[in-house]
């Protein structure tokens, strides 16, 4: 006889939860993946046959198929504070002194030291033992609801393993807090895949984590291997005594807790822990940026209380930026798109903070002189927050006897042309507009995401096309389609990628005038200035014919910008380029949008985040063509806020003001 489905479903859920715990929390699976999949498939099948038995805490509901996140505001019952940072032993001793001063004289003080995980903090609320809400920190008082995204993290229990602790505490209604993070290897893998497909890469695991938990679609989140450590437990019961015990309770309840914590009797023991982990941080599979030190007694924590935004009972000991010593083999001068020469240090490759470093920026000649950096020196390099590495200082004790001061180049290292140095600038420039390095730089800038957004036409391909003679300037990009048959024969390319490239080149013709103006690469005309000029002059012809005074009449545009614009248009080569781009069909005036209907008449919209089906410009045009209008900031007069991927602060503002939010799907329906 067939078993009662309800019974079997419950049995399966229990089993799967147990195996999830063994696998994701303890990292000790007791069955094979195959056996595990059998259980999950059986549960899916039974739930399909008995949909009325599906409950939100079923392990099959971690990635619900039609769920999205609402990012609704969530008020934190207790504010989510941040920590004050310390950077030295002295500052840690001061912290200890402040703690002692804040407590009755002679009272015993213990500290708990934990690793400071470099991720994104989150609050989880359990009611009757079930996960009901997950929220971001937000501004500390109000966060955003991300429950459906957090449910995709397999080590987060949807149901607490037990609700009565070994000491008989009932812990079914609790709030726990912790850090969502991604392991370094997983981060690298995702970045590599994104690089291959021409997508934007992330600077570090933390940024990737932050971007992921704000995705609208939990199905996408489930594909990114997020992890979590919990470090805080709150319950209304007054029977909790110490933070150390709380960490043990969290483990008992089934949460992943980073086990590298230690109870310390005094600040010296705390310092030992900090120094030990500053040394050992590279051995961990995830990033930590310091140690968090907390007063152990919860009663003492309450007495100490908070100052402004951080507690008096805890502090973060931050690790120093990671440094390495290596040989500076050579200083080379890189030529940028405007001809600027930038010195770059070529280093003996060294491994630092997760990657091998072989180059570091030296900024300019003044910087080199100030630090007295020379070829052949042993230098100390540093990588702070995973940015471009820099040379901090020279180890003069190891300087070779015959070392020479760095000399400024006398001619362009790429094309051999003369150099010039404007009086009021540190930079030196290559004079030759047709210098291959400048040509490549200009084309790369033209095609970049913030300019013409031609996907696939990055540094490597630009170099290749310039070297092969297909591109001599950026207007040549629009002639590439005439060479399709030749291009697909290039070994690294092939039919599919050439067609993708040609498609994105065609698509770039729809970029609005302000982007085209920015893409031209006029010195000092960045994206913001280009927008101001486009808004004011409306067309390239009007800008070309404007006097210096007229240009300077635009808000925040000064003489160096207007000089540069005049210089650009006085060069006949540039005029010819513009003529060719006009012929190719690029937009050299602002769009006048035809109003086709009054469907959205009187309605105002604000857009935030990226939409997957259209660019922001297209969305704007669509709204205007239907009679609506688009504002750049949220106010109480806004009717709708359209929320794309990775929304910004506008979302928070809209939520505060209670403005209706539209997902991309809802927006598409509206403008259908
Ligand atoms: S305790 C008031 N413990 O660091 C208590 N925070 O700058 C604050 N973090 O927002 C949190 N690891 O995102 C705590 N073991 C840990 C932590 C930790 C990482 C983050 C957390 C917090 C930030 C404070």
mmCIF file of C-alpha atoms in Angstrom, residues 217-454:
data_model
loop_
_atom_site.group_PDB
_atom_site.id
_atom_site.type_symbol
_atom_site.label_atom_id
_atom_site.label_comp_id
_atom_site.label_asym_id
_atom_site.label_seq_id
_atom_site.Cartn_x
_atom_site.Cartn_y
_atom_site.Cartn_z
ATOM 1 C CA UNK A 217 15.212 37.453 -9.194
ATOM 2 C CA UNK A 218 16.026 34.749 -6.605
ATOM 3 C CA UNK A 219 16.659 32.255 -9.417
ATOM 4 C CA UNK A 220 19.725 34.279 -10.370
ATOM 5 C CA UNK A 221 20.791 34.551 -6.740
ATOM 6 C CA UNK A 222 20.559 30.785 -6.346
ATOM 7 C CA UNK A 223 23.184 30.426 -9.075
ATOM 8 C CA UNK A 224 25.730 32.387 -7.063
ATOM 9 C CA UNK A 225 27.227 30.416 -4.175
ATOM 10 C CA UNK A 226 26.569 32.789 -1.293
ATOM 11 C CA UNK A 227 27.443 31.699 2.221
ATOM 12 C CA UNK A 228 26.687 33.044 5.647
ATOM 13 C CA UNK A 229 28.075 33.178 9.190
ATOM 14 C CA UNK A 230 25.847 34.245 12.080
ATOM 15 C CA UNK A 231 27.294 36.150 15.033
ATOM 16 C CA UNK A 232 24.401 37.654 16.932
ATOM 17 C CA UNK A 233 21.337 36.255 18.706
ATOM 18 C CA UNK A 234 18.484 38.194 20.204
ATOM 19 C CA UNK A 235 15.503 36.834 22.053
ATOM 20 C CA UNK A 236 13.018 38.472 24.428
ATOM 21 C CA UNK A 237 13.961 35.986 27.129
ATOM 22 C CA UNK A 238 16.208 37.495 29.770
ATOM 23 C CA UNK A 239 18.004 34.243 30.331
ATOM 24 C CA UNK A 240 20.798 34.854 27.853
ATOM 25 C CA UNK A 241 23.984 35.692 29.708
ATOM 26 C CA UNK A 242 27.049 35.935 27.557
ATOM 27 C CA UNK A 243 27.937 36.435 23.940
ATOM 28 C CA UNK A 244 30.138 33.339 24.072
ATOM 29 C CA UNK A 245 27.153 31.222 25.092
ATOM 30 C CA UNK A 246 25.071 32.865 22.385
ATOM 31 C CA UNK A 247 27.538 31.756 19.740
ATOM 32 C CA UNK A 248 27.209 28.211 21.060
ATOM 33 C CA UNK A 249 23.417 28.508 21.083
ATOM 34 C CA UNK A 250 23.444 29.693 17.469
ATOM 35 C CA UNK A 251 25.388 26.556 16.587
ATOM 36 C CA UNK A 252 22.897 24.406 18.484
ATOM 37 C CA UNK A 253 19.966 25.959 16.642
ATOM 38 C CA UNK A 254 21.522 24.930 13.334
ATOM 39 C CA UNK A 255 23.216 28.128 12.160
ATOM 40 C CA UNK A 256 26.646 28.261 10.568
ATOM 41 C CA UNK A 257 28.880 30.068 13.035
ATOM 42 C CA UNK A 258 32.486 30.824 12.242
ATOM 43 C CA UNK A 259 34.319 28.588 14.684
ATOM 44 C CA UNK A 260 37.447 30.736 14.913
ATOM 45 C CA UNK A 261 36.244 32.639 17.945
ATOM 46 C CA UNK A 262 37.974 32.790 21.284
ATOM 47 C CA UNK A 263 37.160 33.855 24.815
ATOM 48 C CA UNK A 264 39.907 36.173 26.124
ATOM 49 C CA UNK A 265 40.513 37.116 29.739
ATOM 50 C CA UNK A 266 42.191 40.433 29.056
ATOM 51 C CA UNK A 267 43.279 42.827 26.316
ATOM 52 C CA UNK A 268 46.686 41.140 25.965
ATOM 53 C CA UNK A 269 45.006 37.903 24.997
ATOM 54 C CA UNK A 270 42.824 39.906 22.600
ATOM 55 C CA UNK A 271 45.941 41.363 20.967
ATOM 56 C CA UNK A 272 47.434 37.881 20.603
ATOM 57 C CA UNK A 273 44.316 36.798 18.730
ATOM 58 C CA UNK A 274 44.453 39.875 16.471
ATOM 59 C CA UNK A 275 48.120 39.401 15.612
ATOM 60 C CA UNK A 276 47.687 35.699 15.065
ATOM 61 C CA UNK A 277 44.876 36.208 12.539
ATOM 62 C CA UNK A 278 46.566 39.088 10.783
ATOM 63 C CA UNK A 279 49.247 36.499 9.977
ATOM 64 C CA UNK A 280 46.871 33.658 9.184
ATOM 65 C CA UNK A 281 44.276 35.518 7.125
ATOM 66 C CA UNK A 282 45.635 34.202 3.802
ATOM 67 C CA UNK A 283 44.934 30.622 4.882
ATOM 68 C CA UNK A 284 41.172 31.214 4.886
ATOM 69 C CA UNK A 285 39.038 30.557 1.798
ATOM 70 C CA UNK A 286 37.166 33.856 2.360
ATOM 71 C CA UNK A 287 38.206 37.457 2.981
ATOM 72 C CA UNK A 288 38.448 38.944 6.457
ATOM 73 C CA UNK A 289 39.448 42.522 7.068
ATOM 74 C CA UNK A 290 40.016 42.451 10.786
ATOM 75 C CA UNK A 291 38.915 41.102 14.140
ATOM 76 C CA UNK A 292 35.752 42.063 16.017
ATOM 77 C CA UNK A 293 36.209 42.304 19.777
ATOM 78 C CA UNK A 294 33.098 42.186 21.969
ATOM 79 C CA UNK A 295 32.579 42.424 25.718
ATOM 80 C CA UNK A 296 31.377 38.954 26.670
ATOM 81 C CA UNK A 297 28.840 39.714 29.395
ATOM 82 C CA UNK A 298 25.487 40.841 27.983
ATOM 83 C CA UNK A 299 24.785 42.672 31.228
ATOM 84 C CA UNK A 300 28.004 44.635 30.848
ATOM 85 C CA UNK A 301 27.089 45.302 27.230
ATOM 86 C CA UNK A 302 23.809 46.851 28.391
ATOM 87 C CA UNK A 303 25.577 49.019 30.966
ATOM 88 C CA UNK A 304 28.082 50.267 28.405
ATOM 89 C CA UNK A 305 25.401 51.037 25.808
ATOM 90 C CA UNK A 306 26.008 52.855 22.550
ATOM 91 C CA UNK A 307 27.575 56.064 21.346
ATOM 92 C CA UNK A 308 25.922 57.535 18.254
ATOM 93 C CA UNK A 309 26.187 54.797 15.661
ATOM 94 C CA UNK A 310 28.340 52.194 17.393
ATOM 95 C CA UNK A 311 28.321 50.242 20.635
ATOM 96 C CA UNK A 312 30.772 51.052 23.439
ATOM 97 C CA UNK A 313 31.155 47.319 24.114
ATOM 98 C CA UNK A 314 32.637 46.312 20.776
ATOM 99 C CA UNK A 315 35.324 47.429 18.395
ATOM 100 C CA UNK A 316 36.826 46.334 15.083
ATOM 101 C CA UNK A 317 40.582 45.864 14.931
ATOM 102 C CA UNK A 318 41.354 46.472 11.264
ATOM 103 C CA UNK A 319 44.243 44.735 9.547
ATOM 104 C CA UNK A 320 46.838 46.768 7.698
ATOM 105 C CA UNK A 321 46.644 46.890 3.905
ATOM 106 C CA UNK A 322 48.515 43.872 2.609
ATOM 107 C CA UNK A 323 52.045 44.615 1.498
ATOM 108 C CA UNK A 324 54.721 42.742 -0.377
ATOM 109 C CA UNK A 325 58.343 43.400 -1.289
ATOM 110 C CA UNK A 326 59.550 42.917 -4.803
ATOM 111 C CA UNK A 327 61.998 44.078 -7.435
ATOM 112 C CA UNK A 328 61.036 47.038 -9.596
ATOM 113 C CA UNK A 329 62.486 45.855 -12.888
ATOM 114 C CA UNK A 330 61.638 48.745 -15.133
ATOM 115 C CA UNK A 331 59.655 51.938 -15.370
ATOM 116 C CA UNK A 332 57.671 52.183 -18.575
ATOM 117 C CA UNK A 333 55.659 55.133 -19.823
ATOM 118 C CA UNK A 334 52.135 54.393 -20.936
ATOM 119 C CA UNK A 335 50.455 56.689 -23.409
ATOM 120 C CA UNK A 336 46.768 57.354 -22.824
ATOM 121 C CA UNK A 337 44.109 58.454 -25.305
ATOM 122 C CA UNK A 338 44.747 62.135 -24.751
ATOM 123 C CA UNK A 339 48.497 61.594 -25.061
ATOM 124 C CA UNK A 340 49.254 61.707 -21.329
ATOM 125 C CA UNK A 341 52.329 59.725 -20.348
ATOM 126 C CA UNK A 342 51.850 57.762 -17.134
ATOM 127 C CA UNK A 343 54.767 55.961 -15.475
ATOM 128 C CA UNK A 344 54.074 52.336 -14.617
ATOM 129 C CA UNK A 345 56.337 50.061 -12.560
ATOM 130 C CA UNK A 346 57.037 46.645 -14.043
ATOM 131 C CA UNK A 347 57.606 44.339 -11.106
ATOM 132 C CA UNK A 348 59.027 40.913 -10.496
ATOM 133 C CA UNK A 349 55.638 39.122 -10.151
ATOM 134 C CA UNK A 350 54.585 38.641 -6.534
ATOM 135 C CA UNK A 351 51.482 37.138 -4.985
ATOM 136 C CA UNK A 352 49.484 39.559 -2.882
ATOM 137 C CA UNK A 353 45.951 39.427 -1.527
ATOM 138 C CA UNK A 354 44.587 36.813 -3.851
ATOM 139 C CA UNK A 355 46.317 37.747 -7.099
ATOM 140 C CA UNK A 356 49.700 37.937 -8.755
ATOM 141 C CA UNK A 357 50.903 41.471 -9.236
ATOM 142 C CA UNK A 358 53.355 42.429 -11.942
ATOM 143 C CA UNK A 359 52.575 46.124 -12.432
ATOM 144 C CA UNK A 360 51.882 49.083 -10.193
ATOM 145 C CA UNK A 361 51.011 52.668 -11.002
ATOM 146 C CA UNK A 362 53.490 55.433 -10.197
ATOM 147 C CA UNK A 363 51.039 58.262 -11.037
ATOM 148 C CA UNK A 364 53.455 60.932 -12.329
ATOM 149 C CA UNK A 365 57.037 62.129 -12.268
ATOM 150 C CA UNK A 366 56.536 64.226 -9.110
ATOM 151 C CA UNK A 367 55.461 61.132 -7.221
ATOM 152 C CA UNK A 368 58.556 59.258 -8.457
ATOM 153 C CA UNK A 369 60.828 62.095 -7.331
ATOM 154 C CA UNK A 370 59.114 62.491 -3.962
ATOM 155 C CA UNK A 371 59.556 58.805 -3.119
ATOM 156 C CA UNK A 372 62.899 58.616 -4.964
ATOM 157 C CA UNK A 373 61.881 55.476 -6.837
ATOM 158 C CA UNK A 374 64.423 54.005 -9.289
ATOM 159 C CA UNK A 375 64.715 51.051 -11.615
ATOM 160 C CA UNK A 376 66.420 48.132 -9.858
ATOM 161 C CA UNK A 377 65.060 49.114 -6.439
ATOM 162 C CA UNK A 378 63.445 46.706 -4.030
ATOM 163 C CA UNK A 379 60.086 48.328 -3.336
ATOM 164 C CA UNK A 380 57.203 47.770 -0.986
ATOM 165 C CA UNK A 381 53.870 47.549 -2.736
ATOM 166 C CA UNK A 382 50.444 47.695 -1.218
ATOM 167 C CA UNK A 383 46.962 46.732 -2.204
ATOM 168 C CA UNK A 384 44.316 48.501 -0.166
ATOM 169 C CA UNK A 385 40.695 47.420 -0.671
ATOM 170 C CA UNK A 386 41.702 45.449 -3.738
ATOM 171 C CA UNK A 387 42.318 48.480 -5.903
ATOM 172 C CA UNK A 388 45.231 49.017 -8.320
ATOM 173 C CA UNK A 389 48.404 48.283 -6.412
ATOM 174 C CA UNK A 390 50.775 51.122 -5.630
ATOM 175 C CA UNK A 391 54.399 51.499 -4.670
ATOM 176 C CA UNK A 392 54.523 52.679 -1.059
ATOM 177 C CA UNK A 393 58.249 53.125 -0.556
ATOM 178 C CA UNK A 394 61.728 52.025 -1.501
ATOM 179 C CA UNK A 395 63.909 49.792 0.654
ATOM 180 C CA UNK A 396 66.973 52.042 0.371
ATOM 181 C CA UNK A 397 69.197 49.547 2.199
ATOM 182 C CA UNK A 398 69.001 47.315 -0.864
ATOM 183 C CA UNK A 399 69.574 49.966 -3.530
ATOM 184 C CA UNK A 400 72.203 48.922 -6.089
ATOM 185 C CA UNK A 401 75.318 51.164 -6.095
ATOM 186 C CA UNK A 402 75.026 52.092 -9.752
ATOM 187 C CA UNK A 403 71.344 53.060 -9.560
ATOM 188 C CA UNK A 404 70.264 56.102 -11.543
ATOM 189 C CA UNK A 405 67.560 58.689 -11.015
ATOM 190 C CA UNK A 406 64.582 58.276 -13.325
ATOM 191 C CA UNK A 407 64.772 60.526 -16.334
ATOM 192 C CA UNK A 408 61.802 61.908 -18.157
ATOM 193 C CA UNK A 409 61.484 60.424 -21.623
ATOM 194 C CA UNK A 410 62.533 62.831 -24.358
ATOM 195 C CA UNK A 411 60.204 61.399 -26.994
ATOM 196 C CA UNK A 412 57.007 59.390 -27.079
ATOM 197 C CA UNK A 413 57.872 55.756 -26.220
ATOM 198 C CA UNK A 414 55.263 54.530 -28.687
ATOM 199 C CA UNK A 415 55.583 56.720 -31.790
ATOM 200 C CA UNK A 416 58.790 58.653 -31.155
ATOM 201 C CA UNK A 417 57.116 62.059 -31.500
ATOM 202 C CA UNK A 418 58.012 65.155 -29.509
ATOM 203 C CA UNK A 419 56.602 65.603 -26.014
ATOM 204 C CA UNK A 420 55.252 68.734 -24.370
ATOM 205 C CA UNK A 421 54.469 69.736 -20.824
ATOM 206 C CA UNK A 422 51.841 72.404 -20.147
ATOM 207 C CA UNK A 423 53.175 74.871 -17.576
ATOM 208 C CA UNK A 424 50.392 74.402 -15.065
ATOM 209 C CA UNK A 425 50.341 70.599 -15.192
ATOM 210 C CA UNK A 426 52.531 67.786 -13.848
ATOM 211 C CA UNK A 427 51.663 65.599 -16.820
ATOM 212 C CA UNK A 428 53.655 65.322 -20.036
ATOM 213 C CA UNK A 429 51.969 64.664 -23.358
ATOM 214 C CA UNK A 430 52.777 63.052 -26.696
ATOM 215 C CA UNK A 431 52.138 65.678 -29.352
ATOM 216 C CA UNK A 432 51.184 63.297 -32.122
ATOM 217 C CA UNK A 433 47.464 62.874 -32.497
ATOM 218 C CA UNK A 434 48.088 59.863 -34.725
ATOM 219 C CA UNK A 435 50.271 58.030 -32.185
ATOM 220 C CA UNK A 436 49.065 54.387 -32.231
ATOM 221 C CA UNK A 437 48.700 54.380 -28.446
ATOM 222 C CA UNK A 438 46.455 57.427 -28.626
ATOM 223 C CA UNK A 439 44.467 55.947 -31.487
ATOM 224 C CA UNK A 440 43.896 52.724 -29.556
ATOM 225 C CA UNK A 441 43.013 54.658 -26.413
ATOM 226 C CA UNK A 442 40.521 56.857 -28.258
ATOM 227 C CA UNK A 443 38.824 53.907 -29.945
ATOM 228 C CA UNK A 444 38.661 51.999 -26.681
ATOM 229 C CA UNK A 445 37.121 55.017 -24.980
ATOM 230 C CA UNK A 446 34.660 55.502 -27.840
ATOM 231 C CA UNK A 447 33.458 51.877 -27.586
ATOM 232 C CA UNK A 448 33.398 51.720 -23.782
ATOM 233 C CA UNK A 449 30.287 50.985 -21.783
ATOM 234 C CA UNK A 450 29.676 54.526 -20.618
ATOM 235 C CA UNK A 451 30.220 55.937 -24.131
ATOM 236 C CA UNK A 452 28.926 54.030 -27.201
ATOM 237 C CA UNK A 453 28.570 50.782 -25.249
ATOM 238 C CA UNK A 454 29.814 48.440 -27.982
#
